[in-house]
Coordinates of C-alpha atoms and ligand atoms in Angstrom, one line a residue:
X23 CA -9.2 5.5 31.1
X24 CA -6.2 7.1 32.8
X25 CA -6.1 10.8 32.0
X26 CA -2.3 10.9 31.6
X27 CA -2.4 8.0 29.1
X28 CA -5.3 9.5 27.2
X29 CA -3.5 12.8 27.0
X30 CA -0.3 11.1 25.8
X31 CA -2.2 9.1 23.1
X32 CA -3.9 12.2 21.9
X33 CA -0.6 14.1 21.7
X34 CA 1.1 11.4 19.9
X35 CA -1.6 10.5 17.3
X36 CA -2.0 14.2 16.5
X37 CA 1.6 14.2 15.2
X38 CA 1.4 10.9 13.2
X39 CA 1.3 11.2 9.4
X40 CA 0.9 7.8 7.6
X41 CA 0.8 8.0 3.9
X42 CA 1.7 6.4 0.6
X43 CA 2.8 7.8 -2.8
X44 CA 0.8 6.7 -5.8
X45 CA 1.8 7.3 -9.4
X46 CA 2.3 5.9 -12.8
X47 CA 5.8 4.4 -13.4
X48 CA 8.3 7.1 -14.3
X49 CA 6.4 10.0 -12.9
X50 CA 9.0 10.4 -10.2
X51 CA 7.9 8.4 -7.2
X52 CA 11.4 7.1 -6.3
X53 CA 13.0 10.5 -6.8
X54 CA 10.4 12.2 -4.6
X55 CA 10.7 9.5 -1.9
X56 CA 14.4 10.1 -1.8
X57 CA 14.0 13.8 -1.5
X58 CA 11.3 13.5 1.2
X59 CA 13.5 11.2 3.2
X60 CA 16.4 13.6 2.8
X61 CA 14.3 16.5 3.9
X62 CA 13.3 14.4 6.9
X63 CA 17.0 13.8 7.7
X64 CA 16.5 10.0 7.1
X65 CA 19.2 9.9 4.5
X66 CA 22.2 12.0 3.9
X67 CA 22.5 11.6 0.2
X68 CA 19.6 11.6 -2.2
X69 CA 20.0 8.5 -4.3
X70 CA 20.5 6.2 -1.3
X71 CA 17.1 4.5 -1.4
X72 CA 17.7 2.9 -4.7
X73 CA 21.4 2.4 -4.3
X74 CA 20.9 0.6 -1.0
X75 CA 18.0 -1.5 -2.4
X76 CA 20.1 -2.5 -5.3
X77 CA 22.9 -3.8 -3.2
X78 CA 20.5 -5.9 -1.2
X79 CA 18.7 -7.1 -4.2
X80 CA 21.7 -8.6 -5.9
X81 CA 21.7 -11.2 -3.2
X82 CA 18.8 -13.1 -4.3
X83 CA 17.4 -14.3 -7.6
X84 CA 13.9 -13.2 -6.7
X85 CA 15.2 -9.6 -6.5
X86 CA 16.8 -10.3 -9.8
X87 CA 13.5 -10.2 -11.4
X88 CA 12.8 -6.8 -9.9
X89 CA 16.2 -5.5 -11.1
X90 CA 15.8 -6.9 -14.6
X91 CA 12.4 -5.4 -15.1
X92 CA 13.1 -2.2 -13.3
X93 CA 10.1 -2.4 -11.1
X94 CA 9.7 -2.4 -7.3
X95 CA 7.9 -5.5 -6.1
X96 CA 8.6 -5.0 -2.4
X97 CA 6.3 -3.0 -0.2
X98 CA 8.2 -1.4 2.6
X99 CA 7.7 1.2 5.2
X100 CA 10.0 4.1 6.1
X101 CA 9.6 6.1 9.3
X102 CA 11.1 9.5 9.7
X103 CA 10.5 12.8 11.6
X104 CA 9.8 16.2 10.1
X105 CA 8.4 19.4 11.5
X106 CA 7.7 17.7 14.8
X107 CA 5.6 15.0 13.2
X108 CA 6.4 11.2 12.9
X109 CA 5.9 10.2 9.3
X110 CA 5.3 6.6 8.1
X111 CA 5.8 6.4 4.4
X112 CA 4.4 3.2 3.0
X113 CA 5.9 2.2 -0.4
X114 CA 3.5 0.7 -2.9
X115 CA 4.7 -1.7 -5.5
X116 CA 4.8 0.0 -8.9
X117 CA 3.7 -2.9 -11.1
X118 CA 0.0 -3.5 -11.7
X119 CA 0.4 -7.2 -11.3
X120 CA 0.7 -6.5 -7.6
X121 CA -2.5 -4.6 -7.2
X122 CA -3.7 -6.8 -4.4
X123 CA -0.6 -6.0 -2.4
X124 CA -1.0 -2.3 -3.2
X125 CA -4.7 -2.4 -2.2
X126 CA -3.8 -3.8 1.2
X127 CA -1.1 -1.2 1.7
X128 CA -3.6 1.5 1.0
X129 CA -5.8 0.1 3.7
X130 CA -3.1 1.1 6.1
X131 CA -2.6 4.7 5.2
X132 CA -4.4 7.9 6.2
X133 CA -3.6 9.8 3.0
X134 CA -2.0 9.4 -0.4
X135 CA 0.3 11.7 -2.3
X136 CA -0.5 11.5 -6.0
X137 CA 2.5 12.3 -8.2
X138 CA 1.7 13.4 -11.7
X139 CA 4.1 14.1 -14.5
X140 CA 3.5 17.7 -15.6
X141 CA 3.9 16.8 -19.3
X142 CA 1.8 13.6 -19.3
X143 CA -1.0 14.5 -16.9
X144 CA -3.1 11.6 -15.5
X145 CA -1.9 8.2 -16.7
X146 CA -3.5 4.8 -16.5
X147 CA -1.9 3.5 -13.4
X148 CA -2.5 6.8 -11.5
X149 CA -6.1 6.4 -12.4
X150 CA -6.3 2.8 -11.1
X151 CA -4.6 3.7 -7.8
X152 CA -6.7 6.7 -7.4
X153 CA -9.8 4.6 -7.7
X154 CA -8.6 2.3 -4.9
X155 CA -8.1 5.4 -2.7
X156 CA -11.6 6.7 -3.6
X157 CA -13.1 3.3 -2.6
X158 CA -11.7 4.0 0.9
X159 CA -12.3 7.8 0.9
X160 CA -8.6 8.3 1.4
X161 CA -7.7 12.0 1.2
X162 CA -5.4 12.9 -1.7
X163 CA -2.6 15.5 -2.0
X164 CA -1.5 16.1 -5.6
X165 CA 2.1 16.8 -6.5
X166 CA 2.7 17.9 -10.1
X167 CA 6.2 16.9 -10.8
X168 CA 8.8 17.7 -13.5
X169 CA 7.9 21.4 -13.7
X170 CA 11.6 21.9 -14.7
X171 CA 10.7 20.4 -18.1
X172 CA 8.3 21.3 -20.8
X173 CA 4.9 20.9 -19.1
X174 CA 1.2 21.2 -19.9
X175 CA -0.5 24.5 -19.0
X176 CA -1.2 24.5 -15.2
X177 CA -4.9 25.3 -15.6
X178 CA -5.2 22.5 -18.2
X179 CA -3.6 20.1 -15.7
X180 CA -5.9 21.1 -12.9
X181 CA -8.8 20.8 -15.2
X182 CA -7.8 17.3 -16.2
X183 CA -7.5 16.2 -12.6
X184 CA -11.0 17.5 -11.7
X185 CA -12.7 16.2 -14.8
X186 CA -11.0 12.8 -15.0
X187 CA -11.1 12.0 -11.3
X188 CA -14.2 14.0 -10.3
X189 CA -12.0 15.6 -7.6
X190 CA -12.0 19.3 -7.0
X191 CA -8.6 20.9 -7.1
X192 CA -7.4 23.7 -4.9
X193 CA -3.9 24.9 -5.8
X194 CA -1.8 25.3 -2.6
X195 CA 1.3 26.6 -4.4
X196 CA 1.9 28.1 -7.9
X197 CA 5.0 27.6 -10.0
X198 CA 7.3 30.5 -10.4
X199 CA 8.7 30.2 -14.0
X200 CA 8.3 27.2 -16.2
X201 CA 10.7 24.5 -17.7
X202 CA 14.2 25.9 -17.9
X203 CA 13.2 29.1 -16.0
X204 CA 11.3 27.2 -13.2
X205 CA 12.8 28.8 -10.1
X206 CA 10.5 27.8 -7.2
X207 CA 7.0 28.1 -5.8
X208 CA 4.6 30.7 -4.4
X209 CA 2.8 29.5 -1.3
X210 CA -0.8 30.7 -1.7
X211 CA -1.7 30.3 1.9
X212 CA 1.3 32.1 3.5
X213 CA 1.9 34.3 0.4
X214 CA 5.6 33.5 0.5
X215 CA 7.9 33.0 -2.4
X216 CA 10.1 29.9 -2.1
X217 CA 13.0 30.2 -4.6
X218 CA 16.6 29.4 -4.0
X219 CA 17.8 32.8 -5.2
X220 CA 15.7 35.9 -4.3
X221 CA 13.9 37.4 -7.4
X222 CA 13.4 41.1 -8.1
X223 CA 9.9 42.4 -7.5
X224 CA 9.4 43.0 -11.2
X225 CA 10.6 39.6 -12.4
X226 CA 8.3 38.6 -15.2
X227 CA 7.8 35.2 -13.6
X228 CA 6.3 36.9 -10.5
X229 CA 4.1 39.0 -12.8
X230 CA 2.9 35.7 -14.3
X231 CA 2.1 34.3 -10.9
X232 CA 0.0 37.4 -10.0
X233 CA -1.9 37.1 -13.3
X234 CA -2.5 33.4 -13.0
X235 CA -3.6 33.6 -9.4
X236 CA -6.3 36.2 -10.2
X237 CA -7.7 33.7 -12.6
X238 CA -7.3 30.8 -10.2
X239 CA -8.9 32.6 -7.3
X240 CA -12.0 33.3 -9.5
X241 CA -12.2 29.8 -11.0
X242 CA -11.0 27.4 -8.3
X243 CA -12.2 26.6 -4.8
X244 CA -10.3 27.5 -1.7
X245 CA -8.9 24.7 0.4
X246 CA -11.7 23.1 2.4
X247 CA -10.5 20.9 5.2
X248 CA -13.7 18.8 5.3
X249 CA -13.8 18.2 1.6
X250 CA -10.2 17.2 1.7
X251 CA -10.7 14.8 4.6
X252 CA -13.6 13.2 2.8
X253 CA -11.6 12.7 -0.4
X254 CA -13.5 15.2 -2.5
X255 CA -10.9 17.9 -2.9
X256 CA -7.2 17.8 -3.4
X257 CA -4.7 20.5 -2.6
X258 CA -2.2 20.7 -5.5
X259 CA 1.5 21.4 -5.3
X260 CA 3.8 22.1 -8.1
X261 CA 7.5 21.1 -8.1
X262 CA 10.4 19.2 -9.3
X263 CA 11.6 16.3 -7.2
X264 CA 14.8 16.2 -9.2
X265 CA 15.6 19.8 -8.5
X266 CA 14.3 19.6 -5.0
X267 CA 11.7 22.2 -5.6
X268 CA 8.3 22.0 -3.8
X269 CA 9.2 19.0 -1.7
X270 CA 9.2 20.9 1.6
X271 CA 5.9 22.7 0.6
X272 CA 4.4 19.2 0.5
X273 CA 5.8 18.1 3.8
X274 CA 4.9 21.3 5.5
X275 CA 1.3 20.9 4.2
X276 CA 1.2 17.3 5.6
X277 CA 2.4 18.7 9.0
X278 CA -0.2 21.5 8.8
X279 CA -3.2 19.5 7.7
X280 CA -2.2 16.0 6.8
X281 CA -4.8 13.7 8.2
X282 CA -4.2 12.2 11.6
X283 CA -4.8 8.5 12.0
X284 CA -8.3 7.6 10.9
X285 CA -10.8 5.3 12.6
X286 CA -10.5 1.8 11.3
X287 CA -13.6 -0.4 10.6
X288 CA -14.1 -3.7 12.3
X289 CA -17.0 -6.2 12.0
X290 CA -18.8 -4.5 14.8
X291 CA -17.7 -0.9 15.2
X292 CA -15.1 1.6 14.2
X293 CA -11.9 1.8 16.3
X294 CA -10.7 5.3 16.9
X295 CA -7.0 6.0 17.2
X296 CA -7.4 7.7 20.5
X297 CA -8.9 4.7 22.3
X298 CA -6.8 3.4 25.2
X299 CA -7.0 -0.3 24.3
X300 CA -4.2 -1.4 21.9
X301 CA -5.3 -2.8 18.5
X302 CA -3.3 -3.5 15.4
X303 CA -4.0 -4.8 11.9
X304 CA -1.6 -7.0 9.9
X305 CA -1.7 -5.8 6.3
X306 CA 1.5 -7.2 4.9
X307 CA 3.8 -10.2 5.4
X308 CA 7.3 -10.3 4.0
X309 CA 9.4 -13.4 4.4
X310 CA 13.1 -13.7 4.0
X311 CA 13.7 -9.9 3.9
X312 CA 17.2 -10.6 5.0
X313 CA 18.4 -13.7 3.0
X314 CA 20.9 -14.4 5.7
X315 CA 18.4 -14.7 8.5
X316 CA 15.3 -16.3 7.0
X317 CA 13.1 -13.9 8.9
X318 CA 9.5 -13.4 8.5
X319 CA 8.1 -10.0 9.1
X320 CA 4.4 -9.1 9.7
X321 CA 3.7 -5.4 9.1
X322 CA 1.1 -4.1 11.5
X323 CA -0.6 -0.8 11.5
X324 CA -1.3 0.2 15.1
X325 CA -4.9 1.4 15.1
X326 CA -5.3 2.5 18.7
X327 CA -3.7 2.7 22.1
X328 CA -0.1 2.7 23.1
X329 CA 1.7 -0.4 22.0
X330 CA 4.8 -1.2 24.1
X331 CA 7.5 -3.7 23.6
X332 CA 7.0 -6.9 25.6
X333 CA 3.2 -6.5 25.9
X334 CA 1.0 -9.5 25.2
X335 CA -1.9 -9.1 22.8
X336 CA -4.7 -11.4 21.8
X337 CA -4.3 -12.9 18.4
X338 CA -8.0 -12.8 17.6
X339 CA -8.1 -15.4 14.7
X340 CA -6.6 -18.1 16.9
X341 CA -7.6 -16.8 20.3
X342 CA -4.1 -17.3 21.6
X343 CA -1.8 -14.8 23.3
X344 CA 0.9 -13.2 21.2
X345 CA 3.9 -11.6 23.0
X346 CA 5.5 -8.6 21.2
X347 CA 9.1 -9.2 22.0
X348 CA 10.7 -7.4 19.2
X349 CA 8.4 -5.0 17.4
X350 CA 10.5 -2.8 15.0
X351 CA 10.5 0.5 13.2
X352 CA 12.0 0.7 9.7
X353 CA 14.1 3.6 8.6
X354 CA 15.7 4.3 5.3
X355 CA 18.9 2.8 6.5
X356 CA 18.1 0.4 9.2
X357 CA 15.6 -0.9 11.7
X358 CA 15.3 -0.4 15.4
X359 CA 13.3 -1.9 18.3
X360 CA 10.1 -0.1 18.8
X361 CA 9.8 0.6 22.5
X362 CA 6.4 2.2 22.0
X363 CA 4.1 3.0 19.1
X364 CA 0.8 4.7 18.6
X365 CA -2.2 4.8 16.2
X366 CA -0.9 5.4 12.7
X367 CA 2.5 3.8 13.3
X368 CA 3.6 0.8 11.3
X369 CA 5.7 -1.8 13.1
X370 CA 7.3 -4.9 11.9
X371 CA 6.7 -8.0 14.0
X372 CA 9.0 -11.0 13.4
X373 CA 7.1 -14.3 13.7
X374 CA 7.2 -17.8 12.4
X375 CA 4.0 -17.9 10.4
X376 CA 1.6 -17.3 13.2
X377 CA 0.5 -13.9 11.9
X378 CA -1.3 -13.7 8.6
X379 CA -2.6 -10.9 6.4
X380 CA -5.8 -9.5 7.7
X381 CA -5.2 -10.7 11.3
X382 CA -6.2 -8.5 14.3
X383 CA -4.1 -8.1 17.4
X384 CA -6.1 -6.7 20.4
X385 CA -5.4 -6.0 24.0
X386 CA -8.7 -7.2 25.3
X387 CA -11.8 -6.8 23.1
X388 CA -12.6 -9.4 20.4
X389 CA -12.4 -7.3 17.3
X390 CA -11.8 -8.1 13.7
X391 CA -10.7 -5.4 11.4
X392 CA -12.2 -5.6 8.0
X393 CA -11.3 -4.1 4.7
X394 CA -8.2 -6.2 3.9
X395 CA -9.4 -8.2 0.9
X396 CA -8.3 -11.1 -1.3
X397 CA -9.4 -10.7 -4.9
X398 CA -10.5 -13.7 -7.0
X399 CA -7.5 -14.7 -9.1
X400 CA -7.7 -14.4 -12.8
X401 CA -5.0 -16.9 -13.7
X402 CA -5.0 -20.5 -12.2
X403 CA -2.1 -22.9 -12.7
X404 CA -1.2 -26.3 -11.4
X405 CA 2.3 -26.5 -9.9
X406 CA 4.6 -29.2 -11.5
X407 CA 7.4 -30.3 -9.3
X408 CA 10.6 -31.2 -11.0
X409 CA 12.0 -33.5 -8.2
X410 CA 9.3 -35.6 -6.7
X411 CA 11.4 -36.1 -3.5
X412 CA 10.7 -32.5 -2.6
X413 CA 6.9 -32.7 -2.5
X414 CA 6.8 -32.1 1.3
X415 CA 9.1 -29.1 1.1
X416 CA 7.1 -27.7 -1.8
X417 CA 3.9 -27.9 0.2
X418 CA 5.4 -26.1 3.1
X419 CA 7.0 -23.4 0.9
X420 CA 3.8 -22.8 -1.0
X421 CA 1.9 -22.3 2.3
X422 CA 4.5 -19.8 3.5
X423 CA 4.5 -17.8 0.3
X424 CA 0.7 -17.9 0.1
X425 CA 0.6 -16.6 3.6
X426 CA 2.8 -13.8 2.5
X427 CA 0.3 -13.0 -0.3
X428 CA 2.7 -13.8 -3.2
X429 CA 0.1 -16.2 -4.7
X430 CA -3.2 -17.7 -3.5
X431 CA -3.1 -21.4 -2.8
X432 CA -6.0 -23.7 -3.5
X433 CA -6.1 -27.4 -2.5
X434 CA -8.4 -29.3 -4.8
X435 CA -10.9 -31.4 -2.9
X436 CA -10.4 -34.3 -5.3
X437 CA -6.8 -34.7 -4.1
X438 CA -5.0 -33.5 -7.2
X439 CA -1.8 -31.4 -6.8
X440 CA -2.3 -27.8 -5.6
X441 CA -3.4 -24.9 -7.8
X442 CA -2.0 -21.4 -7.5
X443 CA -4.0 -18.4 -8.4
X444 CA -2.7 -15.0 -9.3
X445 CA -4.0 -11.7 -10.6
X446 CA -1.0 -11.1 -12.9
X447 CA 1.5 -13.4 -14.5
X448 CA 4.5 -11.7 -13.0
X449 CA 3.4 -13.2 -9.7
X450 CA 4.1 -16.6 -11.2
X451 CA 7.6 -15.6 -12.1
X452 CA 8.2 -14.3 -8.6
X453 CA 6.8 -17.6 -7.1
X454 CA 9.1 -19.7 -9.3
X455 CA 12.3 -17.8 -8.6
X456 CA 11.6 -17.4 -4.9
X457 CA 11.0 -21.2 -4.5
X458 CA 14.3 -21.8 -6.2
X459 CA 16.3 -19.1 -4.4
X460 CA 14.9 -19.5 -0.9
X461 CA 13.8 -23.1 -0.8
X462 CA 15.9 -24.8 -3.5
X463 CA 12.7 -26.2 -5.1
X464 CA 12.4 -26.1 -8.9
X465 CA 8.9 -26.0 -10.3
X466 CA 7.1 -25.4 -13.5
X467 CA 3.5 -24.6 -14.2
X468 CA 0.8 -26.5 -16.0
X469 CA -2.5 -25.2 -17.3
X470 CA -5.7 -26.1 -15.5
X471 CA -9.2 -26.4 -16.9
X472 CA -10.1 -23.4 -14.7
X473 CA -10.3 -19.7 -15.5
X474 CA -12.4 -18.3 -12.6
X475 CA -12.6 -18.8 -8.9
X476 CA -15.3 -17.7 -6.5
X477 CA -15.6 -18.0 -2.7
X478 CA -18.9 -19.6 -1.5
X479 CA -21.0 -18.7 1.5
X480 CA -24.3 -19.9 2.7
X481 CA -25.8 -22.5 5.1
X482 CA -23.2 -25.2 6.0
X483 CA -25.4 -28.1 4.8
X484 CA -26.1 -26.4 1.4
X485 CA -22.3 -25.8 0.9
X486 CA -21.6 -29.4 1.8
X487 CA -24.2 -30.6 -0.7
X488 CA -22.8 -28.3 -3.4
X489 CA -19.2 -29.5 -2.7
X490 CA -20.3 -33.1 -3.0
X491 CA -21.9 -32.7 -6.4
X492 CA -19.1 -30.5 -7.8
X493 CA -16.1 -32.2 -6.2
X494 CA -13.8 -31.9 -9.2
X495 CA -14.3 -28.1 -9.3
X496 CA -14.0 -27.5 -5.6
X497 CA -10.9 -26.4 -3.7
X498 CA -10.1 -25.2 -0.2
X499 CA -8.1 -21.9 0.2
X500 CA -5.4 -21.3 2.7
X501 CA -7.9 -20.8 5.5
X502 CA -9.9 -23.9 4.5
X503 CA -12.7 -21.9 3.0
X504 CA -14.4 -23.5 0.0
X505 CA -13.8 -22.1 -3.5
X506 CA -15.6 -23.0 -6.7
X507 CA -13.5 -23.1 -9.8
X508 CA -15.1 -22.7 -13.2
X509 CA -13.8 -23.3 -16.7
X510 CA -15.5 -20.3 -18.3
X511 CA -17.7 -17.3 -17.4
X512 CA -20.6 -19.1 -18.9
X513 CA -20.2 -22.0 -16.5
X514 CA -19.8 -19.7 -13.6
X515 CA -23.0 -17.8 -14.5
X516 CA -24.9 -21.0 -15.0
X517 CA -23.7 -22.4 -11.6
X518 CA -24.6 -19.2 -9.9
X519 CA -28.1 -19.2 -11.4
X520 CA -28.7 -22.8 -10.5
X521 CA -27.6 -22.3 -6.9
X522 CA -29.5 -19.3 -5.7
X523 CA -29.3 -20.4 -2.1
X524 CA -25.6 -19.9 -2.1
X525 CA -23.6 -16.7 -2.6
X526 CA -20.5 -16.5 -4.8
X527 CA -17.9 -13.9 -4.0
X528 CA -15.2 -12.4 -6.1
X529 CA -13.7 -10.6 -3.1
X530 CA -13.0 -12.3 0.2
X531 CA -12.7 -10.1 3.3
X532 CA -10.0 -11.6 5.4
X533 CA -9.4 -11.3 9.1
Ligands
GDP617 P1 9.2 6.3 -10.7 O1 9.2 5.2 -11.7 O2 7.9 7.0 -10.5 O3 9.8 5.8 -9.3 O4 10.2 7.5 -11.2 P2 11.7 7.9 -10.9 O5 11.8 8.6 -9.7 O6 12.5 6.7 -11.1 O7 11.9 8.9 -12.1 C1 11.8 8.5 -13.5 C2 12.7 9.4 -14.3 O8 12.3 10.8 -14.2 C3 14.1 9.4 -13.8 O9 15.0 9.4 -14.9 C4 14.2 10.6 -13.0 O10 15.5 11.2 -12.9 C5 13.3 11.6 -13.7 N1 12.7 12.6 -12.9 C6 12.1 12.4 -11.7 N2 11.7 13.6 -11.2 C7 12.0 14.5 -12.1 C8 11.9 16.0 -12.1 O11 11.3 16.6 -11.2 N3 12.3 16.6 -13.2 C9 13.0 15.9 -14.3 N4 13.4 16.6 -15.3 N5 13.1 14.6 -14.2 C10 12.7 13.9 -13.2

């Protein structure tokens, strides 16, 4: 490879930081996001993230759901610079109904910031999201938020993290004061005090820090880079997003040791970010982001090489060429054409449905990235169309929304109307209101006899024979792959037992 290009790629990837924030609702993710973007100069006024979102959201009924329920359904990416690094902050939806979407977003990050409410400790959703990160060995940085309020004892919090999550904790900062007297942080590595006003040497809060740290040094491990990279140890920061305390500690740490873009698994080998050949993985599709422009954005994580605007990449699933005319970066306020991007970057690629979740784009080699899954749906419903004249439109709309990952779509092999599958019922509401708002199609849902779905693999002839005998329980998914639908877990178990030459999967790797 050309030395100049190699040097440039290495220089650029070493300053990429791609991360997500995971937390239980109300722990302070939105507030922290705003403060981070403000520290990065991406927004002038803290409060803009939500304010801006809200203005846009009022434009469509779909967003109305989000507003009414006070949750964020949309995954987005925000790019900003801080401390000489390019940060890509991927937003994960807060509601658990969207765990599949969240999972896919977490396949595209190199590290996660886990926000914990200092009074509440580890909560249910934090735990779930943490488990997803652990499955992928994603390094975790912990931010204990709301230290300006009554909080649990710091040692008790650290203890809870290590025992509940089986994750070693290494405090990177220590709080100076608590609750109403919380004044700032002490940086254990640089031994610097970060408070807005300087404190006298004999301030009791500093005395407390000294005492606590003696204990901490004896009881807790030092920061260990390798253990952090492998996801076994988390550096812990204390702060208050609301009072803007501890936010720059966190960003400085990400600059200092935040993981650089990791290698990404493909079917054959791992692709390292410093490879010259451009590769990218589509992990998210979002249609109609701008209701006025009916656009359809595929979000791609660049995995290697230097991507440049106008370049042609191979779309591995179809074998066709795909020209990157208008790749874009997203900022808190707006978007901009991406002239070039490197491993770790996330770019939006406008397209008309060619790109799907899990797709690989590659400059030359036939590669398929793995690790972007579909989970077997837990709720299966038949779609009932209110106006029969709109059947064709509905079919098209369902395909588009399924490609986006809003629901999974199953076409029964016996020719009955389509079945949609979801992991949580909120997805059905989203489907219904988006069909109405974006496609003017009114639908309802009817129950089906089915409660479980499994993808089938095995020899072609055996699958065909199985389909022929179970036609009324068979459907094809969006990619045309066969899915067996069962009415109960008993039926599913029995079918699996009686068909040992086939394999039944509750997770489908896509791409
Ligand atoms: P999210 O649901 O995780 O996005 O949480 P938000 O950022 O919306 O915060 C939930 C509530 O906690 C809001 O009322 C915030 O103002 C409040 N909050 C967030 N961070 C802090 C903090 O550091 N201290 C205090 N006292 N309140 C906070």
